[in-house]
């Protein structure tokens, strides 16, 4: 593959990554404004246009009135109120379609012009498949809030968020693999690589518990920091159902666990940043500095989210920075194992 083609595909992948970040922010806003259940039907192909005219709006509002959310929570809403929450869910779904277009359209062009060949064509095809699965999983999540309870399953929410983050990391990894390869790969030390690998599942677990907190509204359980309602140890937050059930379903212990994992991630990534700087490899300096900056910002946003009662702006920023932090760790892993950029040729 020529240098020009390589640059074009890499730029497209980073553009796709940017759309995923934007989608994550829109999704977080949709959830926090209680808008996710406002559209009770799913039309993947024919649902791109919003209701047009009074009759269409009355029909959509009438459908919403049959949902558990309206019957149990929002029965006070007028059509004007409904339009506000409908906007965010409609935007969320519309932007998902846009992502599909910016993935499929250029991919087909690259194939026709033979800019994508061999395994790279297969890998980018997998990217599109994952994007389609994300849309299906999103509707599967929404359906859980349209039956009896006016809230989605926090397990399905976590799966939806985790798949979005996974697609973003896969996209970033592909883009990083198209950078110029060094003539001689000089890896980070074995200890540094092991620490980076070990911290990755810890950060993923923290992200999963962030989704649990969002899905159960556990962020509102405590507005004190660093303590949790005056306590630090988890024993007080284990319910009568036992530790395991409390970890999976209990609001108090879910809240405490997310806080506890946050401390582990914070100090763990700070330590990793220090080790990366100590490696004295020039291509690790920028990832190390960004990692330390992002984990510090994320920790601050988490504390502010709790103290101020989960305000939408701060909470959405907290979710967005979580995605950027995981991506930075992906960047660190790539640099640790494959070295930094050089003159020519893709890595992997």
Tab-separated table of C-alpha atoms in Angstrom:
chain	number	residue	atom	x	y	z
A	1	UNK	CA	0.000	0.000	0.000
A	2	UNK	CA	1.375	3.404	-0.992
A	3	UNK	CA	2.092	6.181	1.459
A	4	UNK	CA	-0.804	8.307	0.147
A	5	UNK	CA	-3.285	5.443	0.471
A	6	UNK	CA	-1.959	4.668	3.940
A	7	UNK	CA	-2.497	8.253	5.036
A	8	UNK	CA	-6.019	8.340	3.589
A	9	UNK	CA	-7.108	5.157	5.376
A	10	UNK	CA	-5.499	6.258	8.643
A	11	UNK	CA	-7.224	9.665	8.468
A	12	UNK	CA	-10.552	7.952	7.805
A	13	UNK	CA	-10.084	5.675	10.820
A	14	UNK	CA	-9.348	8.621	13.110
A	15	UNK	CA	-12.408	10.393	11.727
A	16	UNK	CA	-14.496	7.316	12.571
A	17	UNK	CA	-12.972	7.330	16.038
A	18	UNK	CA	-14.016	10.967	16.457
A	19	UNK	CA	-17.600	10.129	15.509
A	20	UNK	CA	-17.631	7.377	18.146
A	21	UNK	CA	-16.472	9.858	20.805
A	22	UNK	CA	-19.226	12.262	19.734
A	23	UNK	CA	-21.774	9.455	19.806
A	24	UNK	CA	-20.672	8.562	23.328
A	25	UNK	CA	-21.268	12.135	24.499
A	26	UNK	CA	-24.699	12.247	22.851
A	27	UNK	CA	-25.551	8.873	24.387
A	28	UNK	CA	-24.526	10.060	27.840
A	29	UNK	CA	-26.657	13.183	27.485
A	30	UNK	CA	-29.599	11.072	26.281
A	31	UNK	CA	-29.354	8.864	29.352
A	32	UNK	CA	-28.868	11.651	31.865
A	33	UNK	CA	-31.820	13.670	30.551
A	34	UNK	CA	-34.104	10.637	30.788
A	35	UNK	CA	-34.621	10.676	27.021
A	36	UNK	CA	-33.596	7.133	26.114
A	37	UNK	CA	-37.095	5.642	26.310
A	38	UNK	CA	-38.907	8.416	24.444
A	39	UNK	CA	-38.897	6.502	21.129
A	40	UNK	CA	-40.772	3.250	21.668
A	41	UNK	CA	-40.310	1.904	18.132
A	42	UNK	CA	-37.215	1.003	16.154
A	43	UNK	CA	-37.070	1.566	12.406
A	44	UNK	CA	-33.411	1.154	11.347
A	45	UNK	CA	-33.960	2.268	7.750
A	46	UNK	CA	-37.180	4.292	7.752
A	47	UNK	CA	-36.733	6.126	11.029
A	48	UNK	CA	-34.301	8.802	9.856
A	49	UNK	CA	-36.919	11.546	9.529
A	50	UNK	CA	-38.459	13.097	12.666
A	51	UNK	CA	-42.240	13.572	13.034
A	52	UNK	CA	-43.409	16.290	10.635
A	53	UNK	CA	-46.648	18.112	11.376
A	54	UNK	CA	-49.044	18.102	14.308
A	55	UNK	CA	-50.675	14.788	13.409
A	56	UNK	CA	-47.328	12.967	13.285
A	57	UNK	CA	-46.286	14.407	16.653
A	58	UNK	CA	-49.625	13.421	18.216
A	59	UNK	CA	-49.147	9.878	16.947
A	60	UNK	CA	-45.628	9.571	18.348
A	61	UNK	CA	-46.703	11.078	21.675
A	62	UNK	CA	-49.635	8.662	21.845
A	63	UNK	CA	-47.216	5.746	21.432
A	64	UNK	CA	-45.027	7.112	24.220
A	65	UNK	CA	-48.077	7.328	26.504
A	66	UNK	CA	-48.331	3.532	26.361
A	67	UNK	CA	-44.805	3.125	27.768
A	68	UNK	CA	-44.043	2.396	31.441
A	69	UNK	CA	-41.934	5.575	31.657
A	70	UNK	CA	-44.892	7.802	30.815
A	71	UNK	CA	-47.357	5.844	32.931
A	72	UNK	CA	-45.132	5.621	36.022
A	73	UNK	CA	-42.836	8.658	35.806
A	74	UNK	CA	-43.764	11.239	33.175
A	75	UNK	CA	-47.549	11.282	33.129
A	76	UNK	CA	-47.368	15.029	33.797
A	77	UNK	CA	-45.728	15.692	30.432
A	78	UNK	CA	-47.294	17.808	27.721
A	79	UNK	CA	-46.401	17.448	24.050
A	80	UNK	CA	-43.918	20.320	24.421
A	81	UNK	CA	-42.171	18.505	27.291
A	82	UNK	CA	-42.107	15.289	25.289
A	83	UNK	CA	-40.445	17.004	22.337
A	84	UNK	CA	-37.482	17.926	24.557
A	85	UNK	CA	-36.663	14.338	25.525
A	86	UNK	CA	-37.550	13.040	22.056
A	87	UNK	CA	-34.885	15.354	20.595
A	88	UNK	CA	-31.966	13.666	22.358
A	89	UNK	CA	-33.031	10.105	21.593
A	90	UNK	CA	-33.740	11.039	17.972
A	91	UNK	CA	-30.337	12.726	17.686
A	92	UNK	CA	-28.698	9.678	19.248
A	93	UNK	CA	-30.248	7.318	16.701
A	94	UNK	CA	-29.708	9.693	13.786
A	95	UNK	CA	-26.030	10.070	14.601
A	96	UNK	CA	-25.741	6.282	14.744
A	97	UNK	CA	-26.938	6.188	11.137
A	98	UNK	CA	-24.413	8.886	10.228
A	99	UNK	CA	-21.615	6.765	11.689
A	100	UNK	CA	-22.807	3.873	9.530
A	101	UNK	CA	-22.516	6.065	6.441
A	102	UNK	CA	-19.045	7.403	7.241
A	103	UNK	CA	-17.855	3.834	7.784
A	104	UNK	CA	-19.532	2.080	4.871
A	105	UNK	CA	-19.215	4.803	2.204
A	106	UNK	CA	-15.460	5.421	2.376
A	107	UNK	CA	-14.825	1.709	2.954
A	108	UNK	CA	-16.489	0.872	-0.358
A	109	UNK	CA	-14.529	3.639	-2.105
A	110	UNK	CA	-11.269	2.358	-0.636
A	111	UNK	CA	-12.109	-1.162	-1.808
A	112	UNK	CA	-12.927	-0.057	-5.350
A	113	UNK	CA	-9.728	1.982	-5.553
A	114	UNK	CA	-7.732	-0.885	-4.006
A	115	UNK	CA	-6.584	1.187	-1.061
A	116	UNK	CA	-7.786	-1.639	1.164
A	117	UNK	CA	-6.436	-5.094	0.460
A	118	UNK	CA	-5.751	-8.335	2.262
A	119	UNK	CA	-6.081	-8.424	6.036
A	120	UNK	CA	-6.659	-4.686	6.294
A	121	UNK	CA	-9.838	-5.072	4.237
A	122	UNK	CA	-10.969	-7.891	6.516
A	123	UNK	CA	-10.156	-5.925	9.673
A	124	UNK	CA	-12.086	-2.876	8.498
A	125	UNK	CA	-15.012	-5.114	7.494
A	126	UNK	CA	-15.043	-6.363	11.083
A	127	UNK	CA	-15.208	-2.735	12.184
A	128	UNK	CA	-18.452	-2.291	10.258
A	129	UNK	CA	-19.900	-5.514	11.659
A	130	UNK	CA	-19.140	-4.352	15.195
A	131	UNK	CA	-20.808	-1.014	14.457
A	132	UNK	CA	-23.948	-2.798	13.274
A	133	UNK	CA	-23.968	-4.979	16.390
A	134	UNK	CA	-23.746	-1.828	18.495
A	135	UNK	CA	-26.977	-0.557	16.952
A	136	UNK	CA	-28.723	-3.861	17.619
A	137	UNK	CA	-27.456	-3.940	21.184
A	138	UNK	CA	-28.698	-0.391	21.707
A	139	UNK	CA	-32.235	-1.382	20.784
A	140	UNK	CA	-31.968	-4.541	22.914
A	141	UNK	CA	-31.044	-2.267	25.814
A	142	UNK	CA	-33.946	0.136	25.186
A	143	UNK	CA	-36.438	-2.748	25.002
A	144	UNK	CA	-35.655	-3.648	28.614
A	145	UNK	CA	-37.221	-0.345	29.699
A	146	UNK	CA	-40.385	-0.673	27.610
A	147	UNK	CA	-41.942	-3.692	29.313
A	148	UNK	CA	-42.722	-3.253	33.015
A	149	UNK	CA	-40.123	-1.000	34.606
A	150	UNK	CA	-39.365	2.490	33.230
A	151	UNK	CA	-35.621	1.956	33.222
A	152	UNK	CA	-33.183	-0.039	31.153
A	153	UNK	CA	-31.244	-2.971	32.546
A	154	UNK	CA	-27.928	-1.756	33.910
A	155	UNK	CA	-26.351	-4.949	32.572
A	156	UNK	CA	-27.528	-4.156	29.046
A	157	UNK	CA	-26.438	-0.554	29.495
A	158	UNK	CA	-22.983	-1.753	30.524
A	159	UNK	CA	-22.815	-4.084	27.506
A	160	UNK	CA	-23.869	-1.256	25.168
A	161	UNK	CA	-21.276	1.122	26.604
A	162	UNK	CA	-18.534	-1.499	26.673
A	163	UNK	CA	-19.117	-2.445	23.036
A	164	UNK	CA	-18.963	1.241	22.042
A	165	UNK	CA	-15.667	1.621	23.892
A	166	UNK	CA	-14.387	-1.620	22.331
A	167	UNK	CA	-15.211	-0.434	18.807
A	168	UNK	CA	-13.405	2.829	19.568
A	169	UNK	CA	-10.302	0.973	20.773
A	170	UNK	CA	-10.365	-1.339	17.787
A	171	UNK	CA	-10.557	1.671	15.463
A	172	UNK	CA	-7.707	3.421	17.268
A	173	UNK	CA	-5.577	0.266	17.204
A	174	UNK	CA	-6.064	-0.085	13.449
A	175	UNK	CA	-5.110	3.575	12.941
A	176	UNK	CA	-2.046	3.225	15.160
A	177	UNK	CA	-1.040	0.128	13.202
A	178	UNK	CA	-0.863	2.218	10.017
A	179	UNK	CA	1.731	4.587	11.402
A	180	UNK	CA	5.263	4.486	10.046
A	181	UNK	CA	7.142	1.559	11.510
A	182	UNK	CA	10.557	1.934	13.177
A	183	UNK	CA	13.468	0.238	11.470
A	184	UNK	CA	14.239	-1.546	14.712
A	185	UNK	CA	11.531	-2.031	17.313
A	186	UNK	CA	12.711	-1.087	20.796
A	187	UNK	CA	10.055	-2.212	23.221
A	188	UNK	CA	9.444	-0.927	26.699
A	189	UNK	CA	10.777	-3.129	29.482
A	190	UNK	CA	8.971	-6.348	30.292
A	191	UNK	CA	7.858	-4.971	33.674
A	192	UNK	CA	6.358	-1.839	32.135
A	193	UNK	CA	4.511	-3.875	29.514
A	194	UNK	CA	3.185	-6.215	32.217
A	195	UNK	CA	1.936	-3.282	34.323
A	196	UNK	CA	0.210	-1.692	31.324
A	197	UNK	CA	-1.464	-4.987	30.459
A	198	UNK	CA	-2.566	-5.571	34.061
A	199	UNK	CA	-4.075	-2.101	34.388
A	200	UNK	CA	-6.162	-2.498	31.233
A	201	UNK	CA	-8.766	-4.950	32.647
A	202	UNK	CA	-8.860	-2.877	35.844
A	203	UNK	CA	-9.809	0.224	33.856
A	204	UNK	CA	-12.370	-1.783	31.857
A	205	UNK	CA	-13.916	-3.062	35.102
A	206	UNK	CA	-14.109	0.510	36.367
A	207	UNK	CA	-15.901	1.537	33.161
A	208	UNK	CA	-18.366	-1.341	33.594
A	209	UNK	CA	-19.109	-0.191	37.134
A	210	UNK	CA	-19.525	3.333	35.837
A	211	UNK	CA	-22.307	1.966	33.630
A	212	UNK	CA	-23.781	0.141	36.635
A	213	UNK	CA	-23.773	3.429	38.549
A	214	UNK	CA	-25.509	5.167	35.648
A	215	UNK	CA	-28.061	2.410	35.120
A	216	UNK	CA	-29.042	2.180	38.783
A	217	UNK	CA	-28.703	5.948	39.436
A	218	UNK	CA	-26.250	5.021	42.179
A	219	UNK	CA	-24.353	8.274	41.655
A	220	UNK	CA	-27.017	10.003	43.744
A	221	UNK	CA	-26.496	7.673	46.704
A	222	UNK	CA	-23.804	9.848	48.287
A	223	UNK	CA	-22.739	13.462	47.788
A	224	UNK	CA	-19.718	13.298	50.110
A	225	UNK	CA	-16.098	12.851	49.081
A	226	UNK	CA	-13.712	11.121	49.708
A	227	UNK	CA	-15.934	9.275	52.189
A	228	UNK	CA	-19.227	7.648	51.201
A	229	UNK	CA	-21.826	9.080	53.585
A	230	UNK	CA	-19.182	9.233	56.306
A	231	UNK	CA	-17.853	5.710	55.702
A	232	UNK	CA	-14.861	4.239	53.882
A	233	UNK	CA	-15.139	0.449	54.195
A	234	UNK	CA	-17.595	-1.602	52.126
A	235	UNK	CA	-19.112	-3.661	54.934
A	236	UNK	CA	-21.819	-1.121	55.717
A	237	UNK	CA	-23.031	-1.219	52.099
A	238	UNK	CA	-23.597	-4.981	51.797
A	239	UNK	CA	-27.328	-5.679	51.842
A	240	UNK	CA	-29.195	-8.595	53.350
A	241	UNK	CA	-29.078	-10.360	49.972
A	242	UNK	CA	-25.326	-10.919	50.349
A	243	UNK	CA	-22.112	-9.509	48.910
A	244	UNK	CA	-22.420	-10.878	45.369
A	245	UNK	CA	-25.978	-9.672	44.837
A	246	UNK	CA	-25.078	-6.341	46.389
A	247	UNK	CA	-22.125	-6.004	44.005
A	248	UNK	CA	-24.400	-6.623	41.028
A	249	UNK	CA	-27.660	-5.011	42.103
A	250	UNK	CA	-27.238	-3.057	45.342
A	251	UNK	CA	-27.059	0.705	44.835
A	252	UNK	CA	-24.895	1.397	47.931
A	253	UNK	CA	-22.226	-1.210	47.128
A	254	UNK	CA	-22.209	-0.390	43.404
A	255	UNK	CA	-21.534	3.240	44.334
A	256	UNK	CA	-18.773	2.292	46.789
A	257	UNK	CA	-17.157	-0.158	44.323
A	258	UNK	CA	-17.003	2.455	41.578
A	259	UNK	CA	-15.299	4.832	44.010
A	260	UNK	CA	-12.843	2.160	45.206
A	261	UNK	CA	-11.922	1.132	41.668
A	262	UNK	CA	-11.466	4.811	40.847
A	263	UNK	CA	-8.754	5.127	43.481
A	264	UNK	CA	-7.004	1.983	42.185
A	265	UNK	CA	-7.117	3.225	38.592
A	266	UNK	CA	-5.915	6.683	39.609
A	267	UNK	CA	-2.827	5.549	41.487
A	268	UNK	CA	-2.173	2.661	39.088
A	269	UNK	CA	-2.101	4.878	35.997
A	270	UNK	CA	-0.064	7.546	37.782
A	271	UNK	CA	2.482	4.832	38.561
A	272	UNK	CA	2.431	3.632	34.978
A	273	UNK	CA	2.996	7.191	33.764
A	274	UNK	CA	6.057	7.441	36.010
A	275	UNK	CA	7.428	4.143	34.678
A	276	UNK	CA	6.880	5.244	31.088
A	277	UNK	CA	8.859	8.410	31.726
A	278	UNK	CA	11.625	6.338	33.333
A	279	UNK	CA	11.954	4.204	30.180
A	280	UNK	CA	13.736	7.121	28.436
A	281	UNK	CA	12.154	6.207	25.108
A	282	UNK	CA	11.174	9.372	23.209
A	283	UNK	CA	7.971	7.901	21.740
A	284	UNK	CA	6.649	7.142	25.242
A	285	UNK	CA	6.895	10.693	26.609
A	286	UNK	CA	3.736	12.113	25.039
A	287	UNK	CA	1.558	9.084	25.872
A	288	UNK	CA	2.900	9.158	29.439
A	289	UNK	CA	2.116	12.852	29.901
A	290	UNK	CA	-1.346	12.484	28.368
A	291	UNK	CA	-2.106	9.429	30.509
A	292	UNK	CA	-1.266	11.282	33.718
A	293	UNK	CA	-3.253	14.335	32.630
A	294	UNK	CA	-6.333	12.361	31.625
A	295	UNK	CA	-6.464	10.148	34.714
A	296	UNK	CA	-6.108	13.242	36.933
A	297	UNK	CA	-8.905	15.014	35.050
A	298	UNK	CA	-11.089	11.906	35.185
A	299	UNK	CA	-10.599	11.562	38.935
A	300	UNK	CA	-11.533	15.220	39.429
A	301	UNK	CA	-14.625	14.908	37.222
A	302	UNK	CA	-15.717	11.827	39.160
A	303	UNK	CA	-15.456	13.669	42.469
A	304	UNK	CA	-17.317	16.703	41.100
A	305	UNK	CA	-20.048	14.485	39.648
A	306	UNK	CA	-20.700	13.010	43.081
A	307	UNK	CA	-20.430	16.213	45.114
A	308	UNK	CA	-22.732	18.233	42.852
A	309	UNK	CA	-25.407	15.552	42.519
A	310	UNK	CA	-24.643	14.231	39.009
A	311	UNK	CA	-25.072	17.406	36.911
A	312	UNK	CA	-25.504	16.547	33.242
A	313	UNK	CA	-22.534	18.511	31.878
A	314	UNK	CA	-19.974	17.152	34.339
A	315	UNK	CA	-21.327	13.600	34.169
A	316	UNK	CA	-21.206	13.572	30.355
A	317	UNK	CA	-17.647	14.908	30.456
A	318	UNK	CA	-16.794	12.148	32.949
A	319	UNK	CA	-18.020	9.522	30.468
A	320	UNK	CA	-16.222	11.127	27.540
A	321	UNK	CA	-12.908	11.375	29.366
A	322	UNK	CA	-13.256	7.704	30.371
A	323	UNK	CA	-13.255	6.827	26.663
A	324	UNK	CA	-10.248	9.059	25.998
A	325	UNK	CA	-8.411	7.587	28.981
A	326	UNK	CA	-8.936	4.037	27.736
A	327	UNK	CA	-7.781	5.129	24.275
A	328	UNK	CA	-4.651	6.668	25.761
A	329	UNK	CA	-3.920	3.375	27.493
A	330	UNK	CA	-4.409	1.645	24.126
A	331	UNK	CA	-1.876	4.083	22.663
A	332	UNK	CA	0.527	3.292	25.501
A	333	UNK	CA	0.177	-0.451	24.895
A	334	UNK	CA	0.830	-0.021	21.180
A	335	UNK	CA	3.925	2.088	21.799
A	336	UNK	CA	5.204	-0.291	24.507
A	337	UNK	CA	5.006	-3.315	22.205
A	338	UNK	CA	5.638	-1.842	18.746
A	339	UNK	CA	7.744	1.231	19.361
A	340	UNK	CA	7.238	4.705	17.917
A	341	UNK	CA	6.753	6.195	14.443
A	342	UNK	CA	9.536	6.260	11.873
A	343	UNK	CA	10.012	6.860	8.175
A	344	UNK	CA	7.985	4.296	6.231
A	345	UNK	CA	5.818	1.179	6.336
A	346	UNK	CA	2.868	0.214	8.534
A	347	UNK	CA	3.259	-1.618	11.823
A	348	UNK	CA	0.406	-4.060	12.396
